[in-house]
One Martini backbone bead per residue (centre of mass of N, CA, C, O) as a GRO file, in nm:
protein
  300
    1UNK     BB    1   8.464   4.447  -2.734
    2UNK     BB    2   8.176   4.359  -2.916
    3UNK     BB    3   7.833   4.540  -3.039
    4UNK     BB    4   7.771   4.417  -3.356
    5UNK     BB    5   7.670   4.424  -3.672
    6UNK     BB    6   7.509   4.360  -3.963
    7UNK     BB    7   7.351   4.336  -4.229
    8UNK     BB    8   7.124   4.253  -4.456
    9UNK     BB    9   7.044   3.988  -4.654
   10UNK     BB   10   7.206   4.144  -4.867
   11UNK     BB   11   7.434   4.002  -4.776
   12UNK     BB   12   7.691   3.814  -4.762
   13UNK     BB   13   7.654   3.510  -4.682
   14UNK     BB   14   7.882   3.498  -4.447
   15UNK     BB   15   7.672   3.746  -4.278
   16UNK     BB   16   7.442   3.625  -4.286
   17UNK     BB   17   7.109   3.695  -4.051
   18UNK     BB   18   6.772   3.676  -3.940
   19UNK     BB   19   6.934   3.661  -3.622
   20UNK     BB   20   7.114   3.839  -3.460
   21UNK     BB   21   7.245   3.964  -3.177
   22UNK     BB   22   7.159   4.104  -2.962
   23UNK     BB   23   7.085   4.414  -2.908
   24UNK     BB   24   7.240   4.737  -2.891
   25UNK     BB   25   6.937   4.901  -2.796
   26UNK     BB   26   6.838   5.215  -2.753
   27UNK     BB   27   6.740   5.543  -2.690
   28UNK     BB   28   6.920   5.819  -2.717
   29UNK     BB   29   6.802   5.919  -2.456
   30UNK     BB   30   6.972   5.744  -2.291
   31UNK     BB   31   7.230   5.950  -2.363
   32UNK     BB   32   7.180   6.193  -2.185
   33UNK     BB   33   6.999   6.347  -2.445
   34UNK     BB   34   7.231   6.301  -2.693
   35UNK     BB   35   7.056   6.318  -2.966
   36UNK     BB   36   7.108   6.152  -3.314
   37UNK     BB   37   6.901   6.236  -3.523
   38UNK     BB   38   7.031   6.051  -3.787
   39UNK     BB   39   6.879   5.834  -3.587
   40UNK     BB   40   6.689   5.575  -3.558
   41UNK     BB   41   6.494   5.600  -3.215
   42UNK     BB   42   6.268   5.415  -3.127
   43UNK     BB   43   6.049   5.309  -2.907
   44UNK     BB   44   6.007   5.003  -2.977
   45UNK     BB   45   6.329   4.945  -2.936
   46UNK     BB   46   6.376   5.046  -2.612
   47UNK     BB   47   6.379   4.712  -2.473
   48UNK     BB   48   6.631   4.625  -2.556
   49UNK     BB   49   6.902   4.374  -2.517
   50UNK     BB   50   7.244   4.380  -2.403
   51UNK     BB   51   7.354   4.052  -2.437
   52UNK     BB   52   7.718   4.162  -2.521
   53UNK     BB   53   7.808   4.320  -2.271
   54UNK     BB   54   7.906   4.421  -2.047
   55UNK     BB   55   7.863   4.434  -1.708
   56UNK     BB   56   7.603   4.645  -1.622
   57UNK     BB   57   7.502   4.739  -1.907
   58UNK     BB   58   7.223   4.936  -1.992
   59UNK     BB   59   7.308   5.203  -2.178
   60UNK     BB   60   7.426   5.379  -2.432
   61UNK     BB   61   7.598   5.519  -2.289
   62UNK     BB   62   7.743   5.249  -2.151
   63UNK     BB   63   7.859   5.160  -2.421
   64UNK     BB   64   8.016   5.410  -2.511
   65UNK     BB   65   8.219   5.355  -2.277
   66UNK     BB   66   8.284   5.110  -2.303
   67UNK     BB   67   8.402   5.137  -2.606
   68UNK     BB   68   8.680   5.294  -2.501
   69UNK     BB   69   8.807   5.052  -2.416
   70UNK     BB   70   8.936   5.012  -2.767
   71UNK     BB   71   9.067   5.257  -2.804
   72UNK     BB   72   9.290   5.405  -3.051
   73UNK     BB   73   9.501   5.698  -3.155
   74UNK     BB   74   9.280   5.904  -3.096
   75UNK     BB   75   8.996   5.795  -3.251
   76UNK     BB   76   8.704   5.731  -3.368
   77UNK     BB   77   8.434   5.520  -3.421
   78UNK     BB   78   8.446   5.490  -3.772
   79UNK     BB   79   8.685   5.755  -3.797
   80UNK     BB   80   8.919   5.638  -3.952
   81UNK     BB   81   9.160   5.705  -4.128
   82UNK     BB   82   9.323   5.487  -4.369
   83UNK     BB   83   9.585   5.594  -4.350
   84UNK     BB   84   9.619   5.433  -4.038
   85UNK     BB   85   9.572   5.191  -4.224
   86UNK     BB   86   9.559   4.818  -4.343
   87UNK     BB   87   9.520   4.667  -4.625
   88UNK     BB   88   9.253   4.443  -4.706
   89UNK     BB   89   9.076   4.189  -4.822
   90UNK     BB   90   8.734   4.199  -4.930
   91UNK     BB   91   8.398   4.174  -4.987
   92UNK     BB   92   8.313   4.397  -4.864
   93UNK     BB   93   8.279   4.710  -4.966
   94UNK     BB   94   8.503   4.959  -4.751
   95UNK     BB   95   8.604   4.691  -4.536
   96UNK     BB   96   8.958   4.706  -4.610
   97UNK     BB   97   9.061   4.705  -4.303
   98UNK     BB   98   9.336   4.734  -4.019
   99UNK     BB   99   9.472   4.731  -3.772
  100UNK     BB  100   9.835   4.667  -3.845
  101UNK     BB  101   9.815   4.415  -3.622
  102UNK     BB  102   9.617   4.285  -3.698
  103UNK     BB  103   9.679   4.237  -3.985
  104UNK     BB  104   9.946   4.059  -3.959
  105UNK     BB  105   9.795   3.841  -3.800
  106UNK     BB  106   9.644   3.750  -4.006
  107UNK     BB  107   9.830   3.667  -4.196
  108UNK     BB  108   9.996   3.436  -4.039
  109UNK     BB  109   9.716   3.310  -4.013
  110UNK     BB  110   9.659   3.231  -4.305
  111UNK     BB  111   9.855   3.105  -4.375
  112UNK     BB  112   9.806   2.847  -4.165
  113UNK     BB  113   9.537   2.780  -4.285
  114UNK     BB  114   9.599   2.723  -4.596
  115UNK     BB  115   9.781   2.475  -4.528
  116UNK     BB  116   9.550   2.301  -4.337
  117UNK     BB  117   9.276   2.363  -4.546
  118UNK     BB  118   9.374   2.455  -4.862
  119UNK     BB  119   9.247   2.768  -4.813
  120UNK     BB  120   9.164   3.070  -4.803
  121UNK     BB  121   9.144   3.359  -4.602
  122UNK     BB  122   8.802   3.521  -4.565
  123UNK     BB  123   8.704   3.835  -4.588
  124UNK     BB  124   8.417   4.005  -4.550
  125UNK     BB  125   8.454   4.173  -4.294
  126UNK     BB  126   8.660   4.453  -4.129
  127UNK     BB  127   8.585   4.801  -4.156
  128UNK     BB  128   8.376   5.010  -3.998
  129UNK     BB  129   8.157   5.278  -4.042
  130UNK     BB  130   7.955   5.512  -3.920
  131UNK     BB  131   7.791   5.528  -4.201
  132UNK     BB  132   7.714   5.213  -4.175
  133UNK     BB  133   7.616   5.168  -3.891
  134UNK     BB  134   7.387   5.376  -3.939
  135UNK     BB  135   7.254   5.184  -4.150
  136UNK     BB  136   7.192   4.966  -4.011
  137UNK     BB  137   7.053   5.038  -3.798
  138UNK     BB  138   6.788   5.193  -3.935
  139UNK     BB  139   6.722   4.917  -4.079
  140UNK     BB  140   6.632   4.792  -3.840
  141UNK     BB  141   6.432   5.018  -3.712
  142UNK     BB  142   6.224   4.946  -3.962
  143UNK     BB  143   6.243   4.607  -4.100
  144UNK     BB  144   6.478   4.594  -4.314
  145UNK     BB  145   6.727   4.445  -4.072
  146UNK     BB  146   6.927   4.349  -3.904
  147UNK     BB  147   7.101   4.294  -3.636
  148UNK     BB  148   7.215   4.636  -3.480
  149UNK     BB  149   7.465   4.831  -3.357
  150UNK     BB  150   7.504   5.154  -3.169
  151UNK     BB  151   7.678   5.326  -3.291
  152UNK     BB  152   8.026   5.338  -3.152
  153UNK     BB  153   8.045   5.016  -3.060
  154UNK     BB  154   8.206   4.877  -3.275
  155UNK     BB  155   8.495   4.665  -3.338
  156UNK     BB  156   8.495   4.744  -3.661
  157UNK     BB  157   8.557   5.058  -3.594
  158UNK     BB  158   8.838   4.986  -3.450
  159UNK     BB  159   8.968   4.769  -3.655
  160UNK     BB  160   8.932   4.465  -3.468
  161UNK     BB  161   8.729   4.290  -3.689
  162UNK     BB  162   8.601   3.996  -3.836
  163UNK     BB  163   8.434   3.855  -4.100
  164UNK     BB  164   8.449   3.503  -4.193
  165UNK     BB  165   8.474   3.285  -4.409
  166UNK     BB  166   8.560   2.960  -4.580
  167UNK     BB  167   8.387   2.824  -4.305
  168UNK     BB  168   8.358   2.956  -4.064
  169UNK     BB  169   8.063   3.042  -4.099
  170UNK     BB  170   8.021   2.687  -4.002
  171UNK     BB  171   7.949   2.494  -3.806
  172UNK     BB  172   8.149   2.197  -3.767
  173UNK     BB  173   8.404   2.270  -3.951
  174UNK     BB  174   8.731   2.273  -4.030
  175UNK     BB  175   8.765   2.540  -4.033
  176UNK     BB  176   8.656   2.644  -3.754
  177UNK     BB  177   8.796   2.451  -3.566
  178UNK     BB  178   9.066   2.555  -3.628
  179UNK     BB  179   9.011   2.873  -3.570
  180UNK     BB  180   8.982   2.819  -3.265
  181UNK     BB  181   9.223   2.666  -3.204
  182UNK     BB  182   9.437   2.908  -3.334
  183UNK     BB  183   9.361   3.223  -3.349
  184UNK     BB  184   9.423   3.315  -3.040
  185UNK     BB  185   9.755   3.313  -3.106
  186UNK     BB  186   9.705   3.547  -3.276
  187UNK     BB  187   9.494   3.741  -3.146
  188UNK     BB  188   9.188   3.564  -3.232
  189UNK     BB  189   8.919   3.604  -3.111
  190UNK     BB  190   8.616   3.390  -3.047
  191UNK     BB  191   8.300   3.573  -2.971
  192UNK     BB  192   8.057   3.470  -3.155
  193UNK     BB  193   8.040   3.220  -3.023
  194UNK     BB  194   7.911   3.414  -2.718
  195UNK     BB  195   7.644   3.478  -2.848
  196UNK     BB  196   7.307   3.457  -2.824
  197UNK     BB  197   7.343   3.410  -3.138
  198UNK     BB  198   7.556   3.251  -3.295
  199UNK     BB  199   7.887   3.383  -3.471
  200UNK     BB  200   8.120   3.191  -3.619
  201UNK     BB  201   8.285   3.436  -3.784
  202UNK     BB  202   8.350   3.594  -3.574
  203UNK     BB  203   8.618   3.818  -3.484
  204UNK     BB  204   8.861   3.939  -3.224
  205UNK     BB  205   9.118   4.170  -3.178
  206UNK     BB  206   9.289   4.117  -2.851
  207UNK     BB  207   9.545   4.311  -2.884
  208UNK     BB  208   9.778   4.560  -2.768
  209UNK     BB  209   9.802   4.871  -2.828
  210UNK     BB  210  10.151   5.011  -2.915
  211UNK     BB  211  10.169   5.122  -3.177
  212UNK     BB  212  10.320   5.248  -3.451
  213UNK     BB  213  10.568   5.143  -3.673
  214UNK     BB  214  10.564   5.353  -3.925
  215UNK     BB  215  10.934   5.317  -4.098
  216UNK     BB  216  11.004   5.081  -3.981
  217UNK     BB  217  11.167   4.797  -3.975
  218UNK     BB  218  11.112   4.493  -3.964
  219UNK     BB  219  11.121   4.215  -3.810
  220UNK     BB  220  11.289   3.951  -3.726
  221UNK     BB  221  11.077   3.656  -3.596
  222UNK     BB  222  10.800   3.852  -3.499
  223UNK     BB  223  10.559   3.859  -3.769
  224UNK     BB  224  10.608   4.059  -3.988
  225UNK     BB  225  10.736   3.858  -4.129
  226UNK     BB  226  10.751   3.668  -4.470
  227UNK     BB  227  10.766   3.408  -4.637
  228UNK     BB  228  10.706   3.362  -4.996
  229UNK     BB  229  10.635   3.038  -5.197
  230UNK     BB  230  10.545   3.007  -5.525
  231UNK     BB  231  10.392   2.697  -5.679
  232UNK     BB  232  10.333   2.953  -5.940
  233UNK     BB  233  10.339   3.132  -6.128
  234UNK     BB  234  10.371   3.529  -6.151
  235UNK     BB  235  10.345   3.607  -6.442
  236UNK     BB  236  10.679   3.616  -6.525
  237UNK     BB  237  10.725   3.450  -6.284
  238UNK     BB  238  10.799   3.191  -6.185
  239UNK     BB  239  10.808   2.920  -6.026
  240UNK     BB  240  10.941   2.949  -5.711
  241UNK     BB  241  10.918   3.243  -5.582
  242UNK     BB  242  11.041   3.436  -5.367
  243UNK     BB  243  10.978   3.614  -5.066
  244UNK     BB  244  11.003   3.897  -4.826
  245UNK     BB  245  10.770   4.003  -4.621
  246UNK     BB  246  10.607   4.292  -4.556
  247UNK     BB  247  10.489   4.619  -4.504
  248UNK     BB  248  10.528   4.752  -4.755
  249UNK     BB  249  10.751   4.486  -4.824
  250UNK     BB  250  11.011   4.360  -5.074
  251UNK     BB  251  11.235   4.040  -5.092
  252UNK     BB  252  11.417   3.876  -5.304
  253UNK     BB  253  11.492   3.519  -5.260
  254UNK     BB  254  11.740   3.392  -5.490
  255UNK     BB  255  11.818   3.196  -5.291
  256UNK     BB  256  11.888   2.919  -5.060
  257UNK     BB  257  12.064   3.091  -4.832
  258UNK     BB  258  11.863   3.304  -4.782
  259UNK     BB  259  11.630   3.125  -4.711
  260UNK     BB  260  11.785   2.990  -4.480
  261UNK     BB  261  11.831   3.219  -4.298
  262UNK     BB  262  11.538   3.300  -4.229
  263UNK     BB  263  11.496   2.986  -4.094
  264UNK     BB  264  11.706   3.009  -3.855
  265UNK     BB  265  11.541   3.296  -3.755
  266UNK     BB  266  11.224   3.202  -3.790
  267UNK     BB  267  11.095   3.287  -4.002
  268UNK     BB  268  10.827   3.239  -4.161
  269UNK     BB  269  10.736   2.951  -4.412
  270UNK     BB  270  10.556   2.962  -4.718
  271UNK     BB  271  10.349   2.750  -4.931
  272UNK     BB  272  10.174   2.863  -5.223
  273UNK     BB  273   9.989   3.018  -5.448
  274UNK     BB  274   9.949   3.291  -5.675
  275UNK     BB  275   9.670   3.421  -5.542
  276UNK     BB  276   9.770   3.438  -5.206
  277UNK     BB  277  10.047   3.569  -5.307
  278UNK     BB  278   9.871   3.844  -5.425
  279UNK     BB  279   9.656   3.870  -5.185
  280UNK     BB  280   9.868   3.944  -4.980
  281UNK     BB  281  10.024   4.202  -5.136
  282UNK     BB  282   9.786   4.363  -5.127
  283UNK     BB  283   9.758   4.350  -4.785
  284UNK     BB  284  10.035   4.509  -4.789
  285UNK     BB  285  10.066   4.727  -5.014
  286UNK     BB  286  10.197   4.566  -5.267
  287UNK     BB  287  10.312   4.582  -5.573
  288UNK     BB  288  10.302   4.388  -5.888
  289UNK     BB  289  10.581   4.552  -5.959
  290UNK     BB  290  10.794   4.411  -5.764
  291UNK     BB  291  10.796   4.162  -5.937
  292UNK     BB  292  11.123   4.092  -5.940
  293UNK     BB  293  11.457   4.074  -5.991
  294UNK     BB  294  11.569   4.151  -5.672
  295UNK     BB  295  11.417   4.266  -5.557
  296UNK     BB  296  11.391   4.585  -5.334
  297UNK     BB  297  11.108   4.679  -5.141
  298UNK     BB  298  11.044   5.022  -5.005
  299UNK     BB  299  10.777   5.174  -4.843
  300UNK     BB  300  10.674   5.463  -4.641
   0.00000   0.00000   0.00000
């Protein structure tokens, strides 16, 4: 569940929005009296409908509890820190991050959309902090932010969200078409579909958090790993350079055979051009100094 909300008109086009999904928003006394000074908790606001809640919730405590429903590693919402998580390319500043799992099925996945749709898929908002999130509600709050999620309520915070450009931002668009209909299968679902005022860009990744891989090597097969081969040059690198990827792992697939037995057994294999091609390396933590004859890098 996610009961999180954008920034205000001057995010990014793909985020903009005049009247966001009915607000998560009660006043902190609602919360069992445990106010949070820090944040505008006006009375004015406090008969906000909780519209995209599990059912049920009816008050900020309720909600904040439920949002624990989402909670993964022992981190608190909005405040995980970065080394835990998968650094990934967005254009909001500071919200390039995702848990490693939601990550890597990005990954397969965009790589998928790219081939299908054309273009690379872009990720406009991430990982939200929660003094981001708490930033958005006071805005809210004020009169001078679209609507916004009750700090700690949002899967934004725990890095299991993302809000999509690339044209899935907009309704009956070939872009969303493909994504409502794929997404799924990688583990990100269309949940935007169904807000009260519907957000077509959002999706949240509901696969069961199982633990870090922390420093094993990827599985051939599992979608953890993948065949990357670029149709155009990428600096030194002629085009045609192939390469193996994984999470902060490539290895430079030389030949023909190296190429074919990956997909004998099944590892996914994309050809790319040389920007989405750097755009996932980067997504993936592996410097572009890695692109080497024979590379072999792993990062741990």
């Amino acid at each position: 569940m996610d009961i999180c909300d954008a920034p205000a008109d001057t995010a990014h086009p793909a985020v903009r929005s005049v009247d966001r999904r009915r607000l998560l928003a009660f006043a902190a006394v609602a919360a069992g009296g445990a106010a949070l000074t820090t944040l505008d908790a006006r009375p004015a606001m406090a008969a906000a409908n909780l519209g995209e809640s599990t059912d049920g919730v009816t008050t900020v405590a309720q909600a904040l509890a439920a949002a624990q429903a989402s909670s993964w590693g022992g981190f608190a919402n909005g405040k995980i820190p970065t080394s835990a998580l998968t650094p990934i390319v967005t254009t909001v500043a500071g919200s390039g991050y995702l848990r490693s799992d939601a990550a890597r099925q990005y990954l397969s996945m965009s790589l998928a959309f790219s081939r299908a749709v054309g273009r690379p898929l872009i990720i406009t908002e991430g990982y939200r902090t929660y003094a981001r999130q708490q930033d958005y509600w006071n805005r809210y709050q004020n009169g001078t932010g679209n609507l916004a999620a009750y700090p700690g309520t949002s899967n934004h915070g725990w890095a299991i969200s993302c809000d999509f450009g690339s044209g899935v931002e907009t309704a009956g668009t070939t872009a969303k078409r493909w994504m409502d209909a794929n997404a799924p299968s990688y583990g990100w679902k269309p949940t935007g579909n169904g807000f009260s005022r519907p957000e077509p860009w959002h999706f949240d990744y509901v696969g069961a958090w199982v633990g870090n891989a922390g420093s094993a090597a990827p599985k051939v097969g599992t979608g953890d790993v993948v065949v990357l081969r670029s149709t155009q040059a990428i600096g030194s690198r002629p085009a045609g350079y192939t390469a193996l990827l994984g999470i902060r792992s490539l290895r430079h697939l030389s030949t023909i055979d190296m190429i074919n037995s990956m997909r004998v057994v099944a590892t996914p294999y994309f050809e790319v051009n040389a920007a989405v091609f750097t755009s996932i390396m980067a997504s993936l933590s592996i410097p572009t100094s890695a692109l080497v004859e024979n590379a072999d890098y792993w990062r741990r």
